Short mmCIF file of C-alpha atoms in Angstrom, two decimals:
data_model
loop_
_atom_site.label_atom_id
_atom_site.label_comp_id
_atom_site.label_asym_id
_atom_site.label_seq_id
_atom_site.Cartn_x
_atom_site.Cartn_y
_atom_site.Cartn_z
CA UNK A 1 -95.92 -5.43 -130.38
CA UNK A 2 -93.83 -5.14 -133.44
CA UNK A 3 -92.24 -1.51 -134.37
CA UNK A 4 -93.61 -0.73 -137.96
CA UNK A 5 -93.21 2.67 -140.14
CA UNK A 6 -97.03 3.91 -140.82
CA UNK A 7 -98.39 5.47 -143.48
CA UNK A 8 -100.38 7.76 -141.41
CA UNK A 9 -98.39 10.10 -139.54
CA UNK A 10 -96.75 11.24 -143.59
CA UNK A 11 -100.18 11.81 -145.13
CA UNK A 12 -101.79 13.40 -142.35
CA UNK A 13 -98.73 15.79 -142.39
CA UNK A 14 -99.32 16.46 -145.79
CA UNK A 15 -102.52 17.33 -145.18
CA UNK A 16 -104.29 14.54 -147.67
CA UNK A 17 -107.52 14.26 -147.08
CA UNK A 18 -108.19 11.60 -144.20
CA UNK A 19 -111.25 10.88 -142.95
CA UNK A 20 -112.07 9.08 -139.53
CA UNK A 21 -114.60 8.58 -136.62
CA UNK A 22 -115.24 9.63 -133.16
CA UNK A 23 -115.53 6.20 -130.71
CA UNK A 24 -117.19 7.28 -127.67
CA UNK A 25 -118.41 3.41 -126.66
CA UNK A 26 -115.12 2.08 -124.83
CA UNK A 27 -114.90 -1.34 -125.72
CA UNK A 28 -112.78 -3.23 -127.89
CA UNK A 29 -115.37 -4.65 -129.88
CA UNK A 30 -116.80 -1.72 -131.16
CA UNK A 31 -113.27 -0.33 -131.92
CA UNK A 32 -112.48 -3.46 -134.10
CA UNK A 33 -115.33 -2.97 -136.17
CA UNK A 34 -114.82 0.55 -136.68
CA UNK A 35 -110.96 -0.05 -138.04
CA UNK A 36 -112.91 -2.18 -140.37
CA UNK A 37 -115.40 0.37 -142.25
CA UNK A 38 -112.68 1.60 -143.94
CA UNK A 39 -112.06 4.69 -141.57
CA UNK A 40 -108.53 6.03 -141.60
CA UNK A 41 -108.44 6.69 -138.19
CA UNK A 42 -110.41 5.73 -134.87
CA UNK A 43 -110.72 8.54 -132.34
CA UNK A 44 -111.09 6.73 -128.95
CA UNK A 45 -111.99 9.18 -126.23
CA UNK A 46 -110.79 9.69 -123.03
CA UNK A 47 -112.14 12.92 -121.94
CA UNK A 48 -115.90 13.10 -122.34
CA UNK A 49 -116.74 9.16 -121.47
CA UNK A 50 -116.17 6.86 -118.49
CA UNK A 51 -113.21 5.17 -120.14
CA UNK A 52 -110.35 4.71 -118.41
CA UNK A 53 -106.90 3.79 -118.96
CA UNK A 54 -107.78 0.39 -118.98
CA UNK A 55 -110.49 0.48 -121.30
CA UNK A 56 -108.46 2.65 -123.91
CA UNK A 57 -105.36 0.36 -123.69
CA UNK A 58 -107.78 -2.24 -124.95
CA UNK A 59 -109.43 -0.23 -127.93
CA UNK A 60 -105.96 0.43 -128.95
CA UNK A 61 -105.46 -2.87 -128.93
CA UNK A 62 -108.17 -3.91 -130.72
CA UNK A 63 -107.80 -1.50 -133.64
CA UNK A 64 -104.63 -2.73 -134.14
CA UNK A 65 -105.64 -6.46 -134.08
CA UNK A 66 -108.20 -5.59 -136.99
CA UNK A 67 -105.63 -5.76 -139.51
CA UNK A 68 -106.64 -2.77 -141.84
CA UNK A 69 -104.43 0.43 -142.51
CA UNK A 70 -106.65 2.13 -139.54
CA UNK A 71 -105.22 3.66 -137.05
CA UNK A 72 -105.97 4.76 -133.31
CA UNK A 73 -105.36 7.98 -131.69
CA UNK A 74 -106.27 8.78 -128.13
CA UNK A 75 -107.58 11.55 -126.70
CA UNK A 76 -106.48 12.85 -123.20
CA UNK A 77 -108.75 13.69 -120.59
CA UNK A 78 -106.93 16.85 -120.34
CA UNK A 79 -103.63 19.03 -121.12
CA UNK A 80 -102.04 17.56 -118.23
CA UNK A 81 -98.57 16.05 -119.16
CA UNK A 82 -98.54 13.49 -117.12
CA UNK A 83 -102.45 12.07 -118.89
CA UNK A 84 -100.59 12.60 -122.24
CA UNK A 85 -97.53 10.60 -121.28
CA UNK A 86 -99.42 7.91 -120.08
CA UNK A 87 -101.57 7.84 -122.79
CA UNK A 88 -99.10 7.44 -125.11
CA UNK A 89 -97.67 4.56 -123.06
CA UNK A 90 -100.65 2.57 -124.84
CA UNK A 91 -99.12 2.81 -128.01
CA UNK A 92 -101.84 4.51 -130.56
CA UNK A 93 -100.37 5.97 -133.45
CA UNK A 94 -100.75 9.57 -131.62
CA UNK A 95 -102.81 11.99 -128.92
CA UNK A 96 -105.85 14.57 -129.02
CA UNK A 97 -105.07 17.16 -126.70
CA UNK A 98 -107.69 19.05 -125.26
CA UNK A 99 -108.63 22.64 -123.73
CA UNK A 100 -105.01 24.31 -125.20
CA UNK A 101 -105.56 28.24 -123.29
CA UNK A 102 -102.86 29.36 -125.14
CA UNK A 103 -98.80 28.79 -126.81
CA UNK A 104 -97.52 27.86 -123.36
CA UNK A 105 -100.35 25.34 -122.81
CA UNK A 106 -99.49 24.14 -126.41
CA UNK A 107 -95.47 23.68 -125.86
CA UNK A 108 -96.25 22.13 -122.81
CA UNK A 109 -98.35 19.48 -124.64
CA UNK A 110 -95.90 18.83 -127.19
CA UNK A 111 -93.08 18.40 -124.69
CA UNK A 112 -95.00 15.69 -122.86
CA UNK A 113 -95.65 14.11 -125.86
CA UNK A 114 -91.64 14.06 -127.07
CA UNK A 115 -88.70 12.29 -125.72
CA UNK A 116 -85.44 13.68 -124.85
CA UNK A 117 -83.69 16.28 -125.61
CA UNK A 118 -86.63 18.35 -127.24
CA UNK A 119 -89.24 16.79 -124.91
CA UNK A 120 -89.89 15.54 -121.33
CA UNK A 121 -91.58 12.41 -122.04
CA UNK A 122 -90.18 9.31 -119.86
CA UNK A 123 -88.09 6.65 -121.73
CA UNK A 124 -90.14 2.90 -120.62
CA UNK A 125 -90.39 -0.01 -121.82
CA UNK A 126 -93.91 -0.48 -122.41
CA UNK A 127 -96.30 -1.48 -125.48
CA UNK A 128 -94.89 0.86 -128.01
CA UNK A 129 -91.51 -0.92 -127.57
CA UNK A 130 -92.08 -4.32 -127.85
CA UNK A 131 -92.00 -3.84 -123.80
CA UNK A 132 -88.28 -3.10 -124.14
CA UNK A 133 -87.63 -5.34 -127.02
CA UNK A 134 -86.84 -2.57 -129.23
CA UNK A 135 -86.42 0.22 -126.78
CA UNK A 136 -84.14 2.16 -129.08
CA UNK A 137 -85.85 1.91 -132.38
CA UNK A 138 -88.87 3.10 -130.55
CA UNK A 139 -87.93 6.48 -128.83
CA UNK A 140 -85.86 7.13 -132.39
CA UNK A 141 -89.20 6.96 -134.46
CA UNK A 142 -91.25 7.94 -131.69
CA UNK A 143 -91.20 12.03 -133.82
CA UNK A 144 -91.83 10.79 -137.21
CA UNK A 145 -94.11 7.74 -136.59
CA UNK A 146 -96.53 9.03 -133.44
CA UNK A 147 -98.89 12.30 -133.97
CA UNK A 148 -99.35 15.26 -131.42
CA UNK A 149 -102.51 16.98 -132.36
CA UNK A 150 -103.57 19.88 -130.21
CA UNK A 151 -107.05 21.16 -129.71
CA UNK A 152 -108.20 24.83 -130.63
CA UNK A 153 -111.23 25.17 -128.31
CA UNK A 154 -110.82 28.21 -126.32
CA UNK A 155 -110.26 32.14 -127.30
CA UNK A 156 -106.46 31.82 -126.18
CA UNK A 157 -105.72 29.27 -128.53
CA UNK A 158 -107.48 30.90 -131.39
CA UNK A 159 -105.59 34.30 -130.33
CA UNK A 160 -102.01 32.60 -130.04
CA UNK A 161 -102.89 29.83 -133.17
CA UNK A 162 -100.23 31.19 -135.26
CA UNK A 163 -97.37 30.43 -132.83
CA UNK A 164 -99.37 27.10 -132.05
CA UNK A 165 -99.45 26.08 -135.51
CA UNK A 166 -95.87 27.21 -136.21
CA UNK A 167 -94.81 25.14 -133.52
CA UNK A 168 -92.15 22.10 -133.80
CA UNK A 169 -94.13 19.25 -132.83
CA UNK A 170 -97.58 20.24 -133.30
CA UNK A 171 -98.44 17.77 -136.25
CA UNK A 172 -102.46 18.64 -136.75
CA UNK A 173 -104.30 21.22 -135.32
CA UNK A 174 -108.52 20.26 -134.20
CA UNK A 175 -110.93 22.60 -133.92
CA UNK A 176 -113.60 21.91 -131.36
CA UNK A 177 -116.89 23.32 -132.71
CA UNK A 178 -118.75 23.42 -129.56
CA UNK A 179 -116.45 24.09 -127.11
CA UNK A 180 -115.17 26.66 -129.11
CA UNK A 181 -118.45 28.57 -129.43
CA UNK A 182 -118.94 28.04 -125.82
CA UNK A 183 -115.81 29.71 -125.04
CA UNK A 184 -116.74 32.76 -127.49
CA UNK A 185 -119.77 33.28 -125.28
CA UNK A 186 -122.31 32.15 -128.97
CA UNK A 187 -123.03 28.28 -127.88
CA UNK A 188 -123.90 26.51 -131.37
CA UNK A 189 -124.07 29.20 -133.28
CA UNK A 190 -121.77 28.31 -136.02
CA UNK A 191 -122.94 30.78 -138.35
CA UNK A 192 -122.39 33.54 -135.74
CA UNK A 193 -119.33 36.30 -136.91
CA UNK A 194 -117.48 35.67 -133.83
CA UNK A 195 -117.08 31.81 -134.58
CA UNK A 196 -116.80 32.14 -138.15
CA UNK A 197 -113.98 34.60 -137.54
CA UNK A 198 -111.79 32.37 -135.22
CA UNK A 199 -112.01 29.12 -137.42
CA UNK A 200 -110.98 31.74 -140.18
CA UNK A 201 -108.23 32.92 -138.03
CA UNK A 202 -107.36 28.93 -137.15
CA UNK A 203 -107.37 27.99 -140.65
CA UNK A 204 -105.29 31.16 -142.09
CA UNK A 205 -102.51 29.92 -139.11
CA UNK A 206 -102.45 26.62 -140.09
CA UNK A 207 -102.39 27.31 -144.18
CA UNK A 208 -99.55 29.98 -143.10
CA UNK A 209 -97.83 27.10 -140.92
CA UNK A 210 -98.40 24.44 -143.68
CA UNK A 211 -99.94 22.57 -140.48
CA UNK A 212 -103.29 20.37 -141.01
CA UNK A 213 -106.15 21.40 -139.82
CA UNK A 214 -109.74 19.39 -139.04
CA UNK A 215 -112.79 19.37 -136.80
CA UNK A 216 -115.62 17.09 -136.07
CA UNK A 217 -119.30 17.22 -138.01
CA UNK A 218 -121.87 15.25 -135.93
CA UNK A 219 -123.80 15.19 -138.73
CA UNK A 220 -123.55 14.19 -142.40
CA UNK A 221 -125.55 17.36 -143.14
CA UNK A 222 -123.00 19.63 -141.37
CA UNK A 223 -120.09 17.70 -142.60
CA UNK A 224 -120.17 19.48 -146.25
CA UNK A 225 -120.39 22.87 -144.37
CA UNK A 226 -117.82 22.06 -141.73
CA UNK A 227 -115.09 20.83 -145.01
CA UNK A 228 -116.27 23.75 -146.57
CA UNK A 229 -113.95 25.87 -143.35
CA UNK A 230 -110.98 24.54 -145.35
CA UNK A 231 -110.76 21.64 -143.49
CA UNK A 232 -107.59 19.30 -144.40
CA UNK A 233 -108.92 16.45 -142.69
CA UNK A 234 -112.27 15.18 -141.01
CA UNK A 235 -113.42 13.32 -137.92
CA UNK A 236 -116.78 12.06 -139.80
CA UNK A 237 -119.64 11.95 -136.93
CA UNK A 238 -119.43 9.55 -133.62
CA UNK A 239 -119.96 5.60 -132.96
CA UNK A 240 -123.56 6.53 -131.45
CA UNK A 241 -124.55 8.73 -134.21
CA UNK A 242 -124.30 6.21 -136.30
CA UNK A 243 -126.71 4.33 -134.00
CA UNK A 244 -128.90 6.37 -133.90
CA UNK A 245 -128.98 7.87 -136.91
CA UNK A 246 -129.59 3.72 -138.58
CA UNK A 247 -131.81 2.89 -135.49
CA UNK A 248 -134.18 5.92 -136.72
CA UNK A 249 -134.22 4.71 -140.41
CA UNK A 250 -135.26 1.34 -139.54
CA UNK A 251 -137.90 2.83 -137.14
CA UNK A 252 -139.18 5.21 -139.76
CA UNK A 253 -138.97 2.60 -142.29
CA UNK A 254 -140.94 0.48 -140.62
CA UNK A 255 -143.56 2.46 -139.26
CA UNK A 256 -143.96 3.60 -142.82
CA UNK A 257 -144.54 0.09 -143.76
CA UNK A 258 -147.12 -0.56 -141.12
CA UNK A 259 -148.93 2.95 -142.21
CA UNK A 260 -149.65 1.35 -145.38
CA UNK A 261 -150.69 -1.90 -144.21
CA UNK A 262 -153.46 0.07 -142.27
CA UNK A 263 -155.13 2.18 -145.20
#
């Protein structure tokens, strides 16, 4: 693997407008095809599938074989340091963390995800390296050309999201819609006070912290509502949506079709 300087990591920091996708379906082939829709970013997921290591070290392989500007970030299966470090062993351009309870659960992250002195992340000489080829180059860019976005997703987070967002190393913050509203004790009610009030309190953090801020809209009717939160970026529905959504216009299409053949 060749050491490059992306794009990516500077405009998501200045909170242009990206726009990317949620890849649930762990296998290269679908994560090729994705980095070529024009996406600027591929979420691959490694908390709510089966995928393993394995099978993300391939999808980040995969996007990166496409040849587009799309990138790959990873998302841990949990705030654990050592699932981030290892994650980032793969060599996507950056990591989801999830579940963040609070600032200490947030500093934690980011030190897992940063090399000495400011971090704890191990120095290896794995893919992002050139396996060792470029060792150096790659632990000096590792701040400026890898991502550490953090989760907001429980109560603690939204109560300590100032200090989160303020914090050095925290590129992006994420809300998580439905965990979130789980968490506030209103499950999917996204129009409830309670929720609307933390996002507000998320967003006013991150505006304060000049840190980006996004979430995820499942759907293309929520994803006008969900920008509409002052969203700087968006993860634009998942790889089976879009299944299912097509797979139910070519149903209805058809049946349509047949309908009229039949009166």
């Amino acid at each position: 693997m060749t050491v490059r300087q992306p794009t990516f990591p500077r405009r998501l920091r200045n909170r242009e407008p990206l726009v990317g996708c949620w890849m649930l379906v762990g296998h290269p082939v679908v994560g090729e095809f994705l980095a070529q829709q024009g996406f600027d970013f591929v979420v691959a997921d490694g908390e709510h599938t089966e995928n393993d290591v394995e099978t993300l070290a391939s999808v980040v392989r995969a996007v990166d074989a496409a040849g587009t500007d799309t990138e790959v970030l990873v998302r841990s299966p949990s705030a654990d340091p050592a699932d981030v470090k290892r994650l980032l062993d793969l060599g996507p351009r950056g990591v989801i963390v999830p579940q963040i309870e609070d600032v200490d659960a947030a500093r934690c992250a980011v030190e897992a995800a940063t090399y000495p002195p400011e971090g704890v992340r191990g120095v290896a000489g794995t893919r992002p390296s050139g396996y060792g080829t470029d060792l150096e180059t790659a632990v000096e860019r590792a701040s400026e050309d890898v991502v550490t976005i953090l989760q907001v997703e429980t109560a603690g987070a939204v109560a300590d999201a100032a200090e989160i967002a303020a914090l050095d190393g925290v590129d992006a913050l994420l809300i998580g819609p439905a965990d979130l509203s789980a968490r506030l004790g209103v499950f999917g009610e996204y129009d409830h006070d309670r929720f609307r009030d933390a996002v507000a309190t998320v967003v006013e953090a991150a505006d304060a912290a000049e840190t980006p801020v996004g979430t995820l809209a499942t759907t293309r009717e929520n994803l006008e509502t969900r920008h509409a939160w002052g969203m700087d970026y968006m993860v634009a529905g998942t790889d089976l949506g879009y299944l299912r959504d097509a797979g139910a216009r070519y149903r209805e299409t058809y049946a349509g079709l047949s309908t009229e053949e039949n009166t």
